[in-house]
mmCIF file of C-alpha atoms in Angstrom:
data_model
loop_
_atom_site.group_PDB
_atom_site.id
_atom_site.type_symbol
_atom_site.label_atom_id
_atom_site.label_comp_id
_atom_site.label_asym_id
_atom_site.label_seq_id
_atom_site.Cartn_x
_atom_site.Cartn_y
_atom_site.Cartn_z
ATOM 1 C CA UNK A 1 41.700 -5.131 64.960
ATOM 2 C CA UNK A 2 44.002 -5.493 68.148
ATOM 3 C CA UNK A 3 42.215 -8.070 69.619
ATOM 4 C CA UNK A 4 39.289 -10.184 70.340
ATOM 5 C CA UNK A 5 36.437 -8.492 70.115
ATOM 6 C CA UNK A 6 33.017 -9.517 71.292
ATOM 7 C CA UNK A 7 29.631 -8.070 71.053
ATOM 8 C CA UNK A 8 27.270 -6.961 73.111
ATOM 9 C CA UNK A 9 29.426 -6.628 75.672
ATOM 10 C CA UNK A 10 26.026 -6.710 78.199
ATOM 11 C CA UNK A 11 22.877 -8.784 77.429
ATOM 12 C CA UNK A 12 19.809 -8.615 79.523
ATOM 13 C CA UNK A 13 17.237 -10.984 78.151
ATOM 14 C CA UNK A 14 13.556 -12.449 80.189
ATOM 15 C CA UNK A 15 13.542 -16.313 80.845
ATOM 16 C CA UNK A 16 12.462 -17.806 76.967
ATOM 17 C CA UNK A 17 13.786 -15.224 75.083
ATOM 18 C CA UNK A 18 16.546 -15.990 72.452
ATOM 19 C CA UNK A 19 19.789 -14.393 72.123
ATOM 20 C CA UNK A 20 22.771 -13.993 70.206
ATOM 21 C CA UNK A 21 26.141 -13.261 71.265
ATOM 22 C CA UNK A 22 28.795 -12.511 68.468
ATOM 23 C CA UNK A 23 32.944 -13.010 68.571
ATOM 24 C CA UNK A 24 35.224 -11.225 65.845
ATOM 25 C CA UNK A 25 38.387 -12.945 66.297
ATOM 26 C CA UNK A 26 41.668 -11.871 65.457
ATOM 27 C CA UNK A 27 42.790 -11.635 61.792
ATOM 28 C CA UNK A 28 44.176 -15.055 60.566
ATOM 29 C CA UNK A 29 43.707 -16.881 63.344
ATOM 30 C CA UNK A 30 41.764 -20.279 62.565
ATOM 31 C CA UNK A 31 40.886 -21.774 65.850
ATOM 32 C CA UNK A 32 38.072 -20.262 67.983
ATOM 33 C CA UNK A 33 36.625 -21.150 70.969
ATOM 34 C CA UNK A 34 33.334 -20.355 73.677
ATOM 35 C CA UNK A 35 33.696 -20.592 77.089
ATOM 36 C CA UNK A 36 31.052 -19.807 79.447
ATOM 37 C CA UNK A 37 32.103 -18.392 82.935
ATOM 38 C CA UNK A 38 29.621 -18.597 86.120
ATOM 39 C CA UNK A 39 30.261 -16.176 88.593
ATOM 40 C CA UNK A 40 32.804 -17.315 90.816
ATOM 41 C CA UNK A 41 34.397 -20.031 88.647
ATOM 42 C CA UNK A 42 36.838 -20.313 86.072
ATOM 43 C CA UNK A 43 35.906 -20.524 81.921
ATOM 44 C CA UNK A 44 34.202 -23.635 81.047
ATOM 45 C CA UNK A 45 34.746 -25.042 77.594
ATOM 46 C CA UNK A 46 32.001 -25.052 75.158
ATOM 47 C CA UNK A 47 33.080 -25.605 71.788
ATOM 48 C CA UNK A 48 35.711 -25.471 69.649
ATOM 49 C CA UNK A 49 36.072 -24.239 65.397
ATOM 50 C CA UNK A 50 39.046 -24.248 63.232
ATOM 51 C CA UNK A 51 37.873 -22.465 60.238
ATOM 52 C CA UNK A 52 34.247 -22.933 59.807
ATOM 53 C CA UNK A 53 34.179 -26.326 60.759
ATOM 54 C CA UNK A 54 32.693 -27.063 64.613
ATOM 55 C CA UNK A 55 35.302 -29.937 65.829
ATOM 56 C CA UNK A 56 34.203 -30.208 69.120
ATOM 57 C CA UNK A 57 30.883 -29.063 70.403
ATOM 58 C CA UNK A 58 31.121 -31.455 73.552
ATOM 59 C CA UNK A 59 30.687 -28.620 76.200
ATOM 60 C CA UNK A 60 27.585 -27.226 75.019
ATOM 61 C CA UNK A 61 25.105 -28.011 78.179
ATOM 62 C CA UNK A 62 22.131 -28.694 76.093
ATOM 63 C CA UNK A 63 20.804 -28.655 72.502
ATOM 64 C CA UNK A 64 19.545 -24.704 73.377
ATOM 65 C CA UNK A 65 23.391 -24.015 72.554
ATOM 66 C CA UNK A 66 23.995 -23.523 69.198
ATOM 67 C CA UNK A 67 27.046 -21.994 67.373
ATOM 68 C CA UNK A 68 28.062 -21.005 64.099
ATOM 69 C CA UNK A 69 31.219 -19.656 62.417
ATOM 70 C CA UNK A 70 29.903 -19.845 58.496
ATOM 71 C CA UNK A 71 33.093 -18.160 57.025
ATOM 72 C CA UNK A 72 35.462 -19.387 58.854
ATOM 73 C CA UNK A 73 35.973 -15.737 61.227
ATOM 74 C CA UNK A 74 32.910 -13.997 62.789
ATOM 75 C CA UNK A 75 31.217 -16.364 65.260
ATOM 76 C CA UNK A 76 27.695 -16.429 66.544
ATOM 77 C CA UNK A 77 26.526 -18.058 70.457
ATOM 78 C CA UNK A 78 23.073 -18.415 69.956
ATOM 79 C CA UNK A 79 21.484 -19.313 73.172
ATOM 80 C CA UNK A 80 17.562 -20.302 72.683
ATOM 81 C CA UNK A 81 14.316 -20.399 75.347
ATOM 82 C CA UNK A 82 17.109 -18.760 77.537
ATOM 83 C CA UNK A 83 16.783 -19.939 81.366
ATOM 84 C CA UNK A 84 18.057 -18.063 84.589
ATOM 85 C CA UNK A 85 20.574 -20.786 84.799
ATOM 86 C CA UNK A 86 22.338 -19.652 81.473
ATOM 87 C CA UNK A 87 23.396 -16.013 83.201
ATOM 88 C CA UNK A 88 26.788 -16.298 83.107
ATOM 89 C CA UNK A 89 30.005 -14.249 81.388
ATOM 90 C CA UNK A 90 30.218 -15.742 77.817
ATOM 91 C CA UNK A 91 34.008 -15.593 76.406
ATOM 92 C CA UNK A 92 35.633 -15.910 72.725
ATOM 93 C CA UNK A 93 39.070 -16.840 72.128
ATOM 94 C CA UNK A 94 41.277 -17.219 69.371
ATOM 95 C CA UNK A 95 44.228 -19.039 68.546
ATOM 96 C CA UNK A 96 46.693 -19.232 66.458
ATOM 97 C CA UNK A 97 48.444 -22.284 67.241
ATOM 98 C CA UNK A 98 47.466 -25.279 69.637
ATOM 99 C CA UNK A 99 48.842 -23.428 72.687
ATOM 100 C CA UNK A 100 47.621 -20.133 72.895
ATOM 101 C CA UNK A 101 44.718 -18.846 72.764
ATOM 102 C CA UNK A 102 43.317 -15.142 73.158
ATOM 103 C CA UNK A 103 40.736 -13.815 74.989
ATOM 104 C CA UNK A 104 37.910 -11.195 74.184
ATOM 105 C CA UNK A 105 36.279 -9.423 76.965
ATOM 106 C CA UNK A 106 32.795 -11.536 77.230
ATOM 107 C CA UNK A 107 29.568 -10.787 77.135
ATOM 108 C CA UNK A 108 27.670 -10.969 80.837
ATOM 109 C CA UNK A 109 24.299 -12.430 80.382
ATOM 110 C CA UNK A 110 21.718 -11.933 82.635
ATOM 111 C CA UNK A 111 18.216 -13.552 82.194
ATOM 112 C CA UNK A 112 15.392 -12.451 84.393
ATOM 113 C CA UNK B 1 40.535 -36.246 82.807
ATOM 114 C CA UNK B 2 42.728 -32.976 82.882
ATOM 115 C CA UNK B 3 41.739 -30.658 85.844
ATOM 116 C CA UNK B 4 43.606 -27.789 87.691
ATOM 117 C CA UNK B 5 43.198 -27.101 91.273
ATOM 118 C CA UNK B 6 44.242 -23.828 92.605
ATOM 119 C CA UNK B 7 44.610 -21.778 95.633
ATOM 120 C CA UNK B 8 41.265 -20.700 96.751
ATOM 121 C CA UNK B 9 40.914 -16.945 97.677
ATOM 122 C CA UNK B 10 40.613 -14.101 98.266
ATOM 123 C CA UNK B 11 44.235 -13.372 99.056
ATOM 124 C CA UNK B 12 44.768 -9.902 100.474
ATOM 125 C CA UNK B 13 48.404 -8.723 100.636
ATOM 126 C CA UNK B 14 49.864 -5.171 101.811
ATOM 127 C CA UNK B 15 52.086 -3.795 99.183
ATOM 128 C CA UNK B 16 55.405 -5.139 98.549
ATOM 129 C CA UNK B 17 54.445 -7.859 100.252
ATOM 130 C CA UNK B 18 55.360 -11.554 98.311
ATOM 131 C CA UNK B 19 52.810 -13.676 96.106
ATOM 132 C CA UNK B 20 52.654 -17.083 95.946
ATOM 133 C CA UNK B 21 49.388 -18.772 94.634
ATOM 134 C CA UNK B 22 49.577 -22.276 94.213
ATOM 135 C CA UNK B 23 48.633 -24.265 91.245
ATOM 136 C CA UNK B 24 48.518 -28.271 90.758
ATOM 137 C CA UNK B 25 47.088 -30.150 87.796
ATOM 138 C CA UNK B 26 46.278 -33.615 86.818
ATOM 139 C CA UNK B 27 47.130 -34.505 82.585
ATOM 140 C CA UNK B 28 47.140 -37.129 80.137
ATOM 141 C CA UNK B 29 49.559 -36.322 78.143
ATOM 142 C CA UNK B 30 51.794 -33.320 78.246
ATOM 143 C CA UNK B 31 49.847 -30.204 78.849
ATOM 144 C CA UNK B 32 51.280 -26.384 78.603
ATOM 145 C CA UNK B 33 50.532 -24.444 81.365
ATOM 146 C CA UNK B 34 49.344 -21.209 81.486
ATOM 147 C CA UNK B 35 48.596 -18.397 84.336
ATOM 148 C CA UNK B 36 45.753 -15.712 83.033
ATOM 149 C CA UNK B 37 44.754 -12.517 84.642
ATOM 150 C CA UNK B 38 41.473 -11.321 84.684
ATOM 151 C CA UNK B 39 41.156 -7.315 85.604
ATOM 152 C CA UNK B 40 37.704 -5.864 86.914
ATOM 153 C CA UNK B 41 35.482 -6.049 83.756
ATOM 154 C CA UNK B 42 38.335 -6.937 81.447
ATOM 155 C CA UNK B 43 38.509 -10.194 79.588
ATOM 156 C CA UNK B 44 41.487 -12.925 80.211
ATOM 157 C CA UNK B 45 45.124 -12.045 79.650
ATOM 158 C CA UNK B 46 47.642 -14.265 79.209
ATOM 159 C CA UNK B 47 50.271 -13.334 81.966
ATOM 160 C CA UNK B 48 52.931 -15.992 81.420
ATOM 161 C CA UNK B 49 53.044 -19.690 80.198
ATOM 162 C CA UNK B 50 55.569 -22.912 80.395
ATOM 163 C CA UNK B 51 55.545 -25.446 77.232
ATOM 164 C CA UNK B 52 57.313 -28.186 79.105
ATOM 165 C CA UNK B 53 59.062 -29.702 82.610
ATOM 166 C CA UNK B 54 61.486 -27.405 83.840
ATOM 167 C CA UNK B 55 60.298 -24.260 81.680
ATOM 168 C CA UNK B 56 60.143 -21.106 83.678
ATOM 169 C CA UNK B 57 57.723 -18.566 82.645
ATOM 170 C CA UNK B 58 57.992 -15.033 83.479
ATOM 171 C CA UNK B 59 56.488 -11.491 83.400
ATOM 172 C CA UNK B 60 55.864 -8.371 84.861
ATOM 173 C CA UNK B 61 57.673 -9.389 88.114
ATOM 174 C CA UNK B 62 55.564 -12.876 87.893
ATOM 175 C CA UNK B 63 57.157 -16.221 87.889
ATOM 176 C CA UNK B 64 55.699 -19.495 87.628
ATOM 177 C CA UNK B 65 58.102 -22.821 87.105
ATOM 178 C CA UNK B 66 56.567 -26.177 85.141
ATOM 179 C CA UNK B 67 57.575 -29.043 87.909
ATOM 180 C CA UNK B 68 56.297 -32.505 86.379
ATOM 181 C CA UNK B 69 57.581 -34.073 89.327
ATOM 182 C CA UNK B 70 54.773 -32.241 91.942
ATOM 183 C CA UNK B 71 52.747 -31.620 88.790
ATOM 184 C CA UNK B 72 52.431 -27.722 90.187
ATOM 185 C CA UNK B 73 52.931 -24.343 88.306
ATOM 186 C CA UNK B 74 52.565 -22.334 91.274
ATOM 187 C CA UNK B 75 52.935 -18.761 90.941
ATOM 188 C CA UNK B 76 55.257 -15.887 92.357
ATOM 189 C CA UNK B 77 56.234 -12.786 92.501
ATOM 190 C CA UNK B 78 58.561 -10.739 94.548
ATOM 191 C CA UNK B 79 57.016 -7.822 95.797
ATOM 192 C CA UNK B 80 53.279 -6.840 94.606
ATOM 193 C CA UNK B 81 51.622 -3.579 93.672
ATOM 194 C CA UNK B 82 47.870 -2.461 94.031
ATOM 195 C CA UNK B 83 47.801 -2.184 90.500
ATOM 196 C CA UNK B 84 48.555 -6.166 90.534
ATOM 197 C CA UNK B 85 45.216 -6.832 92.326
ATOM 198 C CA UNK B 86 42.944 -8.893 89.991
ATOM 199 C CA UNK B 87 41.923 -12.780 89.479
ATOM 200 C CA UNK B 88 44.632 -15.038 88.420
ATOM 201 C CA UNK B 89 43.823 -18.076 86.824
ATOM 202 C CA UNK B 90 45.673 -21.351 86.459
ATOM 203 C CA UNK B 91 45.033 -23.566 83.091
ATOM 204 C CA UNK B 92 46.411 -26.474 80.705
ATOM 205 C CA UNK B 93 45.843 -27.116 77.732
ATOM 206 C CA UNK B 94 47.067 -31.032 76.033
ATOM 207 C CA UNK B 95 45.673 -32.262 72.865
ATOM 208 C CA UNK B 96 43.358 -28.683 72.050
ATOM 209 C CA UNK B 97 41.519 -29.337 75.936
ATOM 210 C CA UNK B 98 41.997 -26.174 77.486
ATOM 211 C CA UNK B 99 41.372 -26.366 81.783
ATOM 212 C CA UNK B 100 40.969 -23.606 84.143
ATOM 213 C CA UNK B 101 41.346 -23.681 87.490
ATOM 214 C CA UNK B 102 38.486 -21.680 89.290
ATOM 215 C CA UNK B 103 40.574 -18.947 90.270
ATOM 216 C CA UNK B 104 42.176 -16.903 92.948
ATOM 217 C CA UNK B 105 41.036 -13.164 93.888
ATOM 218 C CA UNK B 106 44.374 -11.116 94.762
ATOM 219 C CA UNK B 107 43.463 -7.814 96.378
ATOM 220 C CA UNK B 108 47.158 -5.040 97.667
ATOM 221 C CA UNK B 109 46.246 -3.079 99.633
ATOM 222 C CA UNK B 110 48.483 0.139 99.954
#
């Protein structure tokens, strides 16, 4: 593909439901990385993969954050017991070297 | 820790009209510096970036100049277009940390 893609592109989900928010990154790149985006602000760093292995998962705000990236390219945000505090524009980016990185879309959240 | 502080908007400019946002950012280290545009319900797009202390980095009429000095990367351009109305973001990124500032809302008006 072109770019960053990232999948669904909306997600409305109830309070406690769990969700799953997927990134395809570009071909070849190894680094990938979540931001989440409040309305209003600028990307906030989540965490970080180069290949399949999570480096730096510092950013995630609590242990209802989970990723995975099992093969080293497709990525999974799953969010669990979702809150209305989690709405918020979820971005993927790739990289292929330490100083650029490529954006998909996002996916805006909303939980009810 | 690394931060960026930008401009706060909205900005709202008549065409032709120059652009400056501003853009200043704390580092430890050496940090690249980016600008990113964000279009109505579009993802980020890198719009021009400056690897080290005196780099320039330019496109689409945009200009932005790495100045370790004031520790800015403010950005410019000449004479905007409605089509140039969007969010522009400020960001760094040293040792894999990537920063954004919160960004700045341009809207031309024609």
């Amino acid at each position: 593909g072109a770019g960053v893609s990232q999948s669904p592109r909306y997600k409305v989900a109830k309070r406690g439901q769990d969700v799953a928010l997927r990134c395809d990154p570009i071909s070849g790149h190894v680094s990938l990385f979540w931001y989440q985006q409040a309305l209003g602000q600028g990307p906030e760093f989540l965490t970080y993969f180069q290949n399949e292995a999570q480096l730096d998962k510092s950013g995630l705000p609590s242990d209802r954050f989970f990723a995975e990236r099992p093969e080293g390219s497709v990525s999974t945000l799953k969010i669990q017991r979702t809150q209305q505090e989690d709405s918020a524009v979820y971005l993927c980016a790739s990289s292929p070297d330490p100083d650029t990185q490529y954006f998909g879309p996002g996916t805006r959240l909303t939980v009810l | 820790g690394n931060s960026v502080t930008q401009m706060e908007g909205p900005v709202t400019l008549s065409e032709e009209a120059f652009l400056t946002i501003n853009c200043t950012y704390t580092a430890t280290g050496y940090p690249s510096l980016f600008w990113y545009v964000q279009y109505p319900g579009e993802g980020l797009q890198l719009l021009l970036k400056a690897t080290k202390a005196d780099d320039k980095g330019s496109n689409k009429g945009f200009e932005a100049t790495y100045r370790k000095e004031t520790t800015s990367f403010h950005l410019e351009k000449g004479s905007v277009q409605v089509s140039d109305s969007a969010v522009y973001f400020c960001a760094l990124i040293v040792l894999g940390d990537m920063r954004f500032g919160a960004g700045t809302r341009l809207t031309v008006k024609p």
